[in-house]
Short mmCIF file of C-alpha atoms and ligand atoms in Angstrom, two decimals:
data_model
loop_
_atom_site.label_atom_id
_atom_site.label_comp_id
_atom_site.label_asym_id
_atom_site.label_seq_id
_atom_site.Cartn_x
_atom_site.Cartn_y
_atom_site.Cartn_z
CA MET A 171 -100.43 -287.90 -131.36
CA ASN A 172 -98.27 -286.44 -133.90
CA ILE A 173 -99.13 -284.69 -136.86
CA LEU A 174 -97.76 -282.70 -140.35
CA SER A 175 -99.57 -279.88 -141.64
CA ILE A 176 -99.42 -278.17 -145.20
CA GLU A 177 -101.42 -275.18 -145.76
CA SER A 178 -100.76 -273.22 -149.23
CA SER A 179 -104.22 -272.20 -150.76
CA CYS A 180 -103.12 -268.76 -151.37
CA ASP A 181 -99.59 -267.26 -151.19
CA ASP A 182 -98.24 -268.55 -147.48
CA THR A 183 -96.88 -271.82 -147.75
CA SER A 184 -96.80 -273.18 -144.26
CA VAL A 185 -95.53 -276.30 -142.88
CA ALA A 186 -96.15 -277.49 -139.51
CA ILE A 187 -96.16 -280.32 -137.01
CA LEU A 188 -98.40 -280.78 -133.75
CA GLN A 189 -99.06 -282.86 -130.98
CA ASP A 190 -102.84 -283.71 -130.18
CA GLY A 191 -104.15 -280.57 -132.30
CA ARG A 192 -102.94 -278.20 -129.29
CA LYS A 193 -98.90 -278.22 -128.86
CA ILE A 194 -96.82 -276.41 -131.29
CA CYS A 195 -93.46 -278.25 -132.03
CA SER A 196 -93.17 -275.74 -135.43
CA ASN A 197 -93.93 -274.21 -138.08
CA LEU A 198 -92.64 -272.56 -140.76
CA ILE A 199 -94.27 -270.08 -142.96
CA SER A 200 -92.49 -268.66 -146.11
CA SER A 201 -94.38 -265.71 -147.55
CA GLN A 202 -94.64 -264.76 -150.72
CA ILE A 203 -95.95 -261.15 -150.22
CA GLU A 204 -92.90 -259.51 -151.72
CA VAL A 205 -93.96 -261.15 -155.34
CA HIS A 206 -97.49 -260.40 -155.78
CA ARG A 207 -97.37 -257.43 -154.23
CA LEU A 208 -95.65 -256.33 -157.26
CA PHE A 209 -98.38 -257.07 -159.09
CA GLY A 210 -101.14 -255.09 -156.79
CA GLY A 211 -102.48 -258.84 -155.49
CA VAL A 212 -101.63 -262.54 -155.48
CA VAL A 213 -100.99 -263.60 -159.06
CA PRO A 214 -102.35 -267.18 -159.24
CA GLU A 215 -100.29 -269.09 -161.24
CA ILE A 216 -97.59 -267.12 -159.63
CA ALA A 217 -98.16 -269.01 -156.03
CA SER A 218 -98.43 -272.57 -157.54
CA ARG A 219 -94.76 -272.47 -158.71
CA ARG A 220 -93.48 -270.38 -155.57
CA HIS A 221 -95.67 -273.14 -153.28
CA LEU A 222 -94.08 -275.99 -155.39
CA GLU A 223 -90.51 -274.15 -154.09
CA SER A 224 -90.84 -274.01 -150.77
CA VAL A 225 -92.58 -276.78 -149.83
CA ASN A 226 -89.79 -279.00 -149.53
CA ARG A 227 -87.88 -277.07 -148.37
CA LEU A 228 -90.27 -276.16 -145.49
CA LEU A 229 -90.58 -279.87 -145.00
CA ALA A 230 -87.14 -280.46 -143.62
CA GLU A 231 -87.00 -277.70 -141.25
CA ALA A 232 -90.14 -278.64 -139.77
CA PHE A 233 -89.05 -282.00 -138.87
CA ARG A 234 -85.62 -280.38 -138.60
CA GLU A 235 -87.13 -278.11 -135.88
CA ALA A 236 -89.43 -280.16 -133.80
CA ALA A 237 -87.20 -282.66 -133.63
CA MET A 238 -88.74 -285.18 -134.91
CA THR A 239 -88.84 -287.51 -138.83
CA VAL A 240 -91.28 -288.76 -140.83
CA LYS A 241 -91.30 -292.23 -138.82
CA ASP A 242 -92.95 -289.67 -135.97
CA ILE A 243 -96.29 -288.67 -137.43
CA ASP A 244 -99.87 -290.76 -136.70
CA LEU A 245 -101.62 -287.47 -139.65
CA VAL A 246 -100.91 -285.71 -142.16
CA ALA A 247 -103.33 -283.01 -142.67
CA VAL A 248 -103.38 -281.03 -145.38
CA THR A 249 -105.78 -277.57 -146.68
CA ARG A 250 -108.14 -278.48 -149.19
CA GLY A 251 -110.00 -276.05 -149.82
CA PRO A 252 -111.40 -273.04 -150.52
CA GLY A 253 -108.67 -271.66 -152.22
CA LEU A 254 -106.62 -271.69 -155.56
CA VAL A 255 -106.90 -275.24 -157.16
CA GLY A 256 -103.21 -274.28 -158.55
CA ALA A 257 -102.08 -273.87 -154.81
CA LEU A 258 -103.90 -276.58 -153.01
CA LEU A 259 -103.19 -278.74 -155.66
CA VAL A 260 -99.55 -278.52 -154.39
CA GLY A 261 -100.03 -278.95 -151.06
CA ILE A 262 -102.32 -281.72 -151.67
CA SER A 263 -100.02 -283.29 -153.41
CA ALA A 264 -97.19 -283.41 -151.30
CA ALA A 265 -99.29 -284.29 -148.07
CA LYS A 266 -100.56 -287.09 -149.94
CA ALA A 267 -97.14 -288.62 -151.99
CA ILE A 268 -95.89 -288.51 -147.45
CA SER A 269 -99.57 -290.68 -146.32
CA TYR A 270 -99.42 -292.33 -149.22
CA VAL A 271 -95.54 -293.83 -149.05
CA ARG A 272 -95.48 -293.69 -145.12
CA GLY A 273 -98.97 -295.21 -144.88
CA ILE A 274 -99.71 -292.40 -142.61
CA PRO A 275 -104.16 -291.10 -142.41
CA ILE A 276 -104.80 -288.33 -144.63
CA VAL A 277 -107.24 -286.03 -143.53
CA GLY A 278 -108.43 -282.50 -145.98
CA VAL A 279 -109.10 -279.88 -143.75
CA ASN A 280 -111.50 -276.72 -144.28
CA HIS A 281 -109.23 -274.33 -144.36
CA MET A 282 -111.60 -271.74 -142.27
CA GLU A 283 -112.67 -274.31 -140.32
CA GLY A 284 -108.68 -274.29 -140.13
CA HIS A 285 -109.22 -270.56 -138.64
CA VAL A 286 -111.27 -271.32 -136.26
CA SER A 287 -108.90 -273.79 -135.04
CA ALA A 288 -106.35 -271.48 -134.28
CA ASN A 289 -108.41 -271.22 -130.56
CA PHE A 290 -107.43 -273.31 -129.49
CA ILE A 291 -103.63 -273.49 -130.13
CA ALA A 292 -103.55 -270.03 -128.50
CA SER A 293 -105.70 -271.42 -125.17
CA PRO A 294 -105.78 -274.87 -124.43
CA ASP A 295 -108.63 -275.15 -122.29
CA LEU A 296 -111.16 -273.70 -124.90
CA GLU A 297 -113.89 -275.97 -125.00
CA PRO A 298 -117.15 -275.90 -127.60
CA PRO A 299 -119.42 -274.64 -126.74
CA PHE A 300 -118.80 -270.77 -128.35
CA HIS A 301 -119.75 -268.25 -131.18
CA THR A 302 -116.88 -266.67 -133.34
CA LEU A 303 -116.34 -264.24 -136.13
CA VAL A 304 -113.99 -265.91 -138.63
CA VAL A 305 -112.62 -262.75 -140.78
CA SER A 306 -110.32 -263.11 -144.11
CA GLY A 307 -109.49 -261.93 -147.52
CA GLY A 308 -111.80 -263.89 -148.90
CA HIS A 309 -114.80 -265.06 -146.40
CA THR A 310 -116.79 -263.42 -143.03
CA TYR A 311 -118.59 -265.74 -141.60
CA LEU A 312 -120.40 -265.93 -138.04
CA CYS A 313 -120.39 -269.32 -137.17
CA THR A 314 -121.55 -271.66 -133.59
CA VAL A 315 -118.73 -274.41 -133.02
CA ALA A 316 -121.10 -276.62 -130.53
CA ASP A 317 -118.52 -279.55 -130.55
CA TYR A 318 -114.72 -280.48 -131.71
CA ALA A 319 -114.79 -280.37 -136.41
CA SER A 320 -119.40 -279.32 -135.83
CA PHE A 321 -118.71 -275.91 -137.81
CA GLN A 322 -122.71 -274.10 -137.68
CA VAL A 323 -122.52 -270.43 -140.51
CA VAL A 324 -125.49 -268.03 -138.37
CA GLY A 325 -124.15 -265.44 -140.75
CA SER A 326 -122.32 -264.50 -144.00
CA THR A 327 -121.59 -261.75 -145.85
CA VAL A 328 -123.94 -261.10 -149.17
CA ASP A 329 -120.92 -259.64 -151.80
CA ASP A 330 -117.23 -259.08 -150.25
CA ALA A 331 -115.76 -260.55 -147.59
CA ALA A 332 -114.29 -258.09 -144.47
CA GLY A 333 -110.78 -257.89 -145.79
CA GLU A 334 -111.71 -258.06 -149.33
CA CYS A 335 -112.98 -254.26 -148.31
CA LEU A 336 -110.25 -253.66 -146.46
CA ASP A 337 -107.87 -255.23 -149.52
CA LYS A 338 -109.61 -253.10 -152.21
CA VAL A 339 -110.30 -249.81 -150.89
CA ALA A 340 -106.15 -250.10 -149.71
CA ARG A 341 -106.19 -250.31 -153.06
CA VAL A 342 -107.49 -247.23 -154.38
CA LEU A 343 -105.57 -245.01 -151.79
CA GLY A 344 -102.52 -245.95 -153.39
CA LEU A 345 -101.51 -248.13 -150.06
CA GLY A 346 -100.18 -251.09 -151.84
CA TYR A 347 -101.03 -254.39 -150.99
CA PRO A 348 -102.24 -256.51 -148.80
CA GLY A 349 -104.33 -253.40 -148.14
CA GLY A 350 -104.97 -254.49 -143.82
CA PRO A 351 -101.82 -254.24 -142.63
CA ALA A 352 -101.29 -250.68 -144.17
CA ILE A 353 -104.60 -249.06 -144.01
CA GLN A 354 -104.32 -250.37 -139.64
CA LYS A 355 -100.44 -248.84 -140.18
CA ILE A 356 -101.94 -245.42 -141.65
CA ALA A 357 -105.11 -245.17 -139.08
CA GLU A 358 -102.72 -244.58 -135.96
CA GLN A 359 -102.65 -241.01 -137.87
CA GLY A 360 -105.88 -240.39 -139.04
CA ASN A 361 -108.85 -239.05 -137.13
CA PRO A 362 -111.93 -242.24 -136.77
CA ASP A 363 -115.32 -239.73 -137.22
CA ALA A 364 -113.29 -238.06 -140.87
CA PHE A 365 -115.96 -239.45 -142.84
CA SER A 366 -119.58 -241.58 -141.52
CA PHE A 367 -119.33 -244.96 -144.61
CA PRO A 368 -122.08 -246.66 -144.13
CA ARG A 369 -123.01 -249.09 -142.36
CA ALA A 370 -124.85 -251.93 -144.19
CA MET A 371 -128.05 -254.16 -142.88
CA MET A 372 -128.65 -252.93 -139.46
CA ARG A 373 -131.96 -253.73 -139.77
CA VAL A 374 -133.10 -256.18 -137.36
CA GLU A 375 -134.64 -258.06 -140.36
CA ASP A 376 -130.70 -258.56 -141.70
CA GLY A 377 -130.24 -260.05 -138.88
CA LEU A 378 -126.43 -261.62 -138.89
CA GLN A 379 -126.00 -260.81 -142.92
CA MET A 380 -123.48 -258.80 -143.43
CA SER A 381 -122.18 -256.72 -146.53
CA PHE A 382 -119.39 -254.31 -147.49
CA SER A 383 -119.10 -253.58 -150.97
CA GLY A 384 -121.09 -250.30 -150.61
CA LEU A 385 -118.40 -249.27 -148.43
CA LYS A 386 -116.14 -249.98 -150.71
CA THR A 387 -118.74 -248.32 -152.98
CA ALA A 388 -119.04 -245.36 -150.72
CA VAL A 389 -114.75 -244.29 -150.34
CA MET A 390 -114.46 -244.93 -154.21
CA GLN A 391 -116.99 -241.97 -153.98
CA ALA A 392 -116.28 -239.71 -151.24
CA VAL A 393 -112.01 -239.65 -152.98
CA ARG A 394 -113.38 -239.25 -156.38
CA LYS A 395 -114.58 -235.89 -155.04
CA ILE A 396 -111.46 -235.18 -152.94
CA GLN A 397 -110.20 -235.34 -156.44
CA GLN A 398 -112.11 -233.34 -158.33
CA SER A 399 -112.29 -230.37 -155.82
CA GLY A 400 -108.58 -230.74 -156.46
CA GLU A 401 -107.45 -230.99 -152.42
CA ALA A 402 -105.21 -233.27 -151.20
CA ILE A 403 -106.48 -236.84 -150.24
CA PRO A 404 -106.74 -237.63 -146.47
CA VAL A 405 -105.54 -240.75 -146.94
CA ALA A 406 -104.80 -241.12 -143.12
CA ASP A 407 -108.64 -239.93 -142.34
CA LEU A 408 -109.65 -242.18 -144.87
CA ALA A 409 -107.98 -245.04 -143.58
CA ALA A 410 -109.29 -244.62 -139.87
CA SER A 411 -113.47 -244.13 -140.63
CA VAL A 412 -113.25 -247.22 -143.36
CA GLN A 413 -111.03 -249.33 -140.51
CA LYS A 414 -113.76 -248.26 -138.15
CA ALA A 415 -116.92 -248.73 -140.08
CA VAL A 416 -115.77 -252.41 -140.65
CA VAL A 417 -114.89 -253.29 -137.19
CA ASP A 418 -118.51 -251.06 -136.62
CA ALA A 419 -120.29 -253.58 -138.48
CA LEU A 420 -118.22 -256.39 -137.49
CA ILE A 421 -118.88 -256.39 -133.78
CA LYS A 422 -122.24 -255.28 -133.66
CA LYS A 423 -122.81 -258.03 -135.96
CA SER A 424 -120.69 -260.28 -133.55
CA VAL A 425 -123.23 -258.78 -130.50
CA ARG A 426 -126.23 -259.14 -132.50
CA LEU A 427 -125.43 -263.42 -131.43
CA MET A 428 -123.42 -262.69 -128.43
CA GLU A 429 -127.38 -261.83 -127.39
CA GLU A 430 -129.54 -263.61 -129.09
CA ASN A 431 -127.59 -267.11 -128.23
CA PRO A 432 -125.74 -266.85 -125.35
CA LEU A 433 -122.60 -269.37 -124.70
CA PRO A 434 -119.75 -268.84 -122.86
CA ALA A 435 -117.29 -268.48 -125.07
CA PHE A 436 -116.62 -266.10 -128.61
CA CYS A 437 -113.10 -266.06 -130.50
CA LEU A 438 -111.60 -264.25 -133.22
CA SER A 439 -109.94 -265.59 -136.21
CA GLY A 440 -108.67 -265.12 -139.55
CA GLY A 441 -106.64 -262.86 -141.43
CA VAL A 442 -109.11 -259.62 -140.40
CA ALA A 443 -108.64 -260.96 -136.69
CA ALA A 444 -105.21 -259.66 -136.20
CA ASN A 445 -106.08 -256.38 -136.65
CA ALA A 446 -105.77 -254.01 -133.15
CA LEU A 447 -109.11 -252.33 -133.55
CA LEU A 448 -111.41 -255.11 -134.17
CA ARG A 449 -109.38 -257.61 -130.88
CA ASP A 450 -109.41 -254.09 -128.83
CA GLU A 451 -113.30 -253.42 -129.43
CA MET A 452 -114.25 -257.11 -129.89
CA ALA A 453 -112.23 -258.27 -126.29
CA GLN A 454 -114.42 -255.02 -124.68
CA ALA A 455 -117.72 -256.49 -125.81
CA CYS A 456 -117.47 -259.52 -125.15
CA LYS A 457 -116.08 -258.29 -121.27
CA GLU A 458 -118.81 -256.34 -121.02
CA ARG A 459 -121.59 -258.77 -121.31
CA GLY A 460 -119.06 -261.59 -118.98
CA ILE A 461 -118.18 -263.40 -121.70
CA GLN A 462 -114.95 -264.70 -122.78
CA PHE A 463 -113.30 -264.06 -125.10
CA HIS A 464 -110.60 -265.30 -127.45
CA VAL A 465 -108.38 -264.40 -130.18
CA PRO A 466 -105.06 -266.39 -131.64
CA PRO A 467 -101.84 -264.18 -132.03
CA ALA A 468 -101.54 -262.33 -135.08
CA VAL A 469 -99.30 -265.40 -136.38
CA LEU A 470 -101.79 -267.69 -136.16
CA CYS A 471 -104.52 -265.58 -137.44
CA THR A 472 -102.96 -264.87 -140.86
CA ASP A 473 -102.36 -267.82 -143.60
CA ASN A 474 -100.56 -270.68 -141.21
CA ALA A 475 -99.54 -274.42 -141.63
CA ALA A 476 -100.50 -275.07 -137.52
CA MET A 477 -104.17 -274.08 -137.40
CA ILE A 478 -104.76 -276.42 -140.22
CA GLY A 479 -103.68 -279.61 -137.79
CA ALA A 480 -105.49 -278.31 -135.67
CA ALA A 481 -108.06 -278.80 -137.51
CA GLY A 482 -107.49 -281.75 -139.08
CA TYR A 483 -107.00 -282.74 -135.04
CA PHE A 484 -109.93 -282.80 -134.55
CA ARG A 485 -111.59 -283.79 -138.06
CA TYR A 486 -109.76 -287.03 -137.10
CA LYS A 487 -111.17 -287.57 -134.21
CA LYS A 488 -114.83 -287.27 -135.71
CA ASP A 489 -114.83 -288.28 -139.45
CA GLY A 490 -111.95 -290.85 -139.10
CA ALA A 491 -109.48 -290.13 -142.60
CA ASP A 492 -110.09 -289.46 -146.37
CA ASP A 493 -109.64 -291.79 -148.73
CA LEU A 494 -106.24 -290.75 -151.03
CA ASN A 495 -108.79 -289.36 -154.07
CA PHE A 496 -109.79 -287.07 -152.08
CA VAL A 497 -109.25 -283.92 -154.64
CA ALA A 498 -108.73 -279.88 -153.66
CA ASP A 499 -112.09 -277.75 -153.16
CA PRO A 500 -112.08 -273.42 -155.14
CA ASP A 501 -115.17 -273.59 -153.56
CA LEU A 502 -115.00 -274.91 -149.95
CA SER A 503 -117.71 -273.66 -147.72
CA LEU A 504 -117.88 -273.78 -144.01
O1 KG4 B 57 -106.35 -265.71 -143.41
P1 KG4 B 57 -106.25 -264.55 -144.52
O2 KG4 B 57 -104.49 -264.59 -143.24
O3 KG4 B 57 -106.32 -265.29 -145.99
C1 KG4 B 57 -107.36 -265.33 -146.45
O4 KG4 B 57 -107.68 -266.51 -146.25
O5 KG4 B 57 -107.70 -264.85 -146.90
O6 KG4 B 57 -106.14 -263.38 -144.39
C2 KG4 B 57 -106.21 -262.44 -145.50
C3 KG4 B 57 -106.69 -260.56 -144.80
C4 KG4 B 57 -106.41 -259.96 -146.26
O7 KG4 B 57 -107.79 -259.20 -146.39
C5 KG4 B 57 -105.37 -258.79 -145.18
O8 KG4 B 57 -105.17 -257.45 -145.89
C6 KG4 B 57 -106.00 -258.48 -143.78
O9 KG4 B 57 -106.51 -260.69 -143.51
N1 KG4 B 57 -105.29 -258.82 -143.10
C7 KG4 B 57 -105.32 -257.78 -141.79
C8 KG4 B 57 -104.25 -256.88 -140.31
N2 KG4 B 57 -103.45 -258.76 -141.21
C9 KG4 B 57 -104.27 -258.60 -142.46
N3 KG4 B 57 -106.52 -256.84 -141.74
C10 KG4 B 57 -107.13 -255.51 -141.22
N4 KG4 B 57 -106.10 -255.44 -140.37
C11 KG4 B 57 -104.61 -256.20 -139.89
N5 KG4 B 57 -103.55 -256.10 -138.97
ZN1 ZN B 58 -106.74 -267.73 -144.24
#
């Protein structure tokens, strides 16, 4: 089965063609980072306009790279939510047009299911059941994947997402947008033990819930104190310390899940899964417990259409096609 997939939930326009949900024939990503960087974050209206300008060109390139035409496509998959509504509408409209005109079944995909499903592409032998930590700019979930297209959220953040925390701290430190990669880069020159930032909700009764907004406040207070003292802001030390605090919290909660409910495999996914420290520490935590560890390459961790094609394939096999009347859902949860 050849799947054409489109992702336009935030600031990346992406079109992919996949075979049987696991093999990439093409996966084109057009990033809008340069334009949003000027504003310090994603401007929704600009994002929608950019998607509109890019989507047809990417569709043409995806077919060319896969050496296919629309006649070869058996299923259209598109991100339905969560995301920016105007941005989502561009991808959904393009996908519906192709589905309607060519009579191809369509499936609306949860973006977070997409992130997890990037692991099916990266690890061709991966099969449920497994646990997963999905960490993106807007969401932080611990999830049990009991079967294909069957996701049970077992833990999540009660406030900011892990990526959102890194992005906000990066802004305070003057590191620009997107914050996560900038923090990782400058943290290489910093001391992760220079500041002892809080790891919130670590009591037994907090279970698998997480919290990152206090961390952002703690960094802001530390910066203010240093500014008042007139000393230079130790940006690399602050970045290394906050990165360590975020990773520590994510690892502790993931390990709690692995130990409470042992499953053979653990998968990491979402944009923050591109972070080298998180990847290394999660690999080590899994190794110590004899659990298989999976994480996609960085390009499949951040937003891309291939992951939407993978999730769409398994969702279609489980539930069949969607009606063409389905709508964008900016607040869609897992
Ligand atoms: O999944 P994603 O590309 O978009 C959303 O669905 O939100 O995730 C974007 C998030 C941003 O918060 C970004 O700062 C973070 O992923 N991120 C990283 C890294 N690369 C992207 N965070 C830490 N280290 C990285 N290398
Ligand atoms: Zn994402």
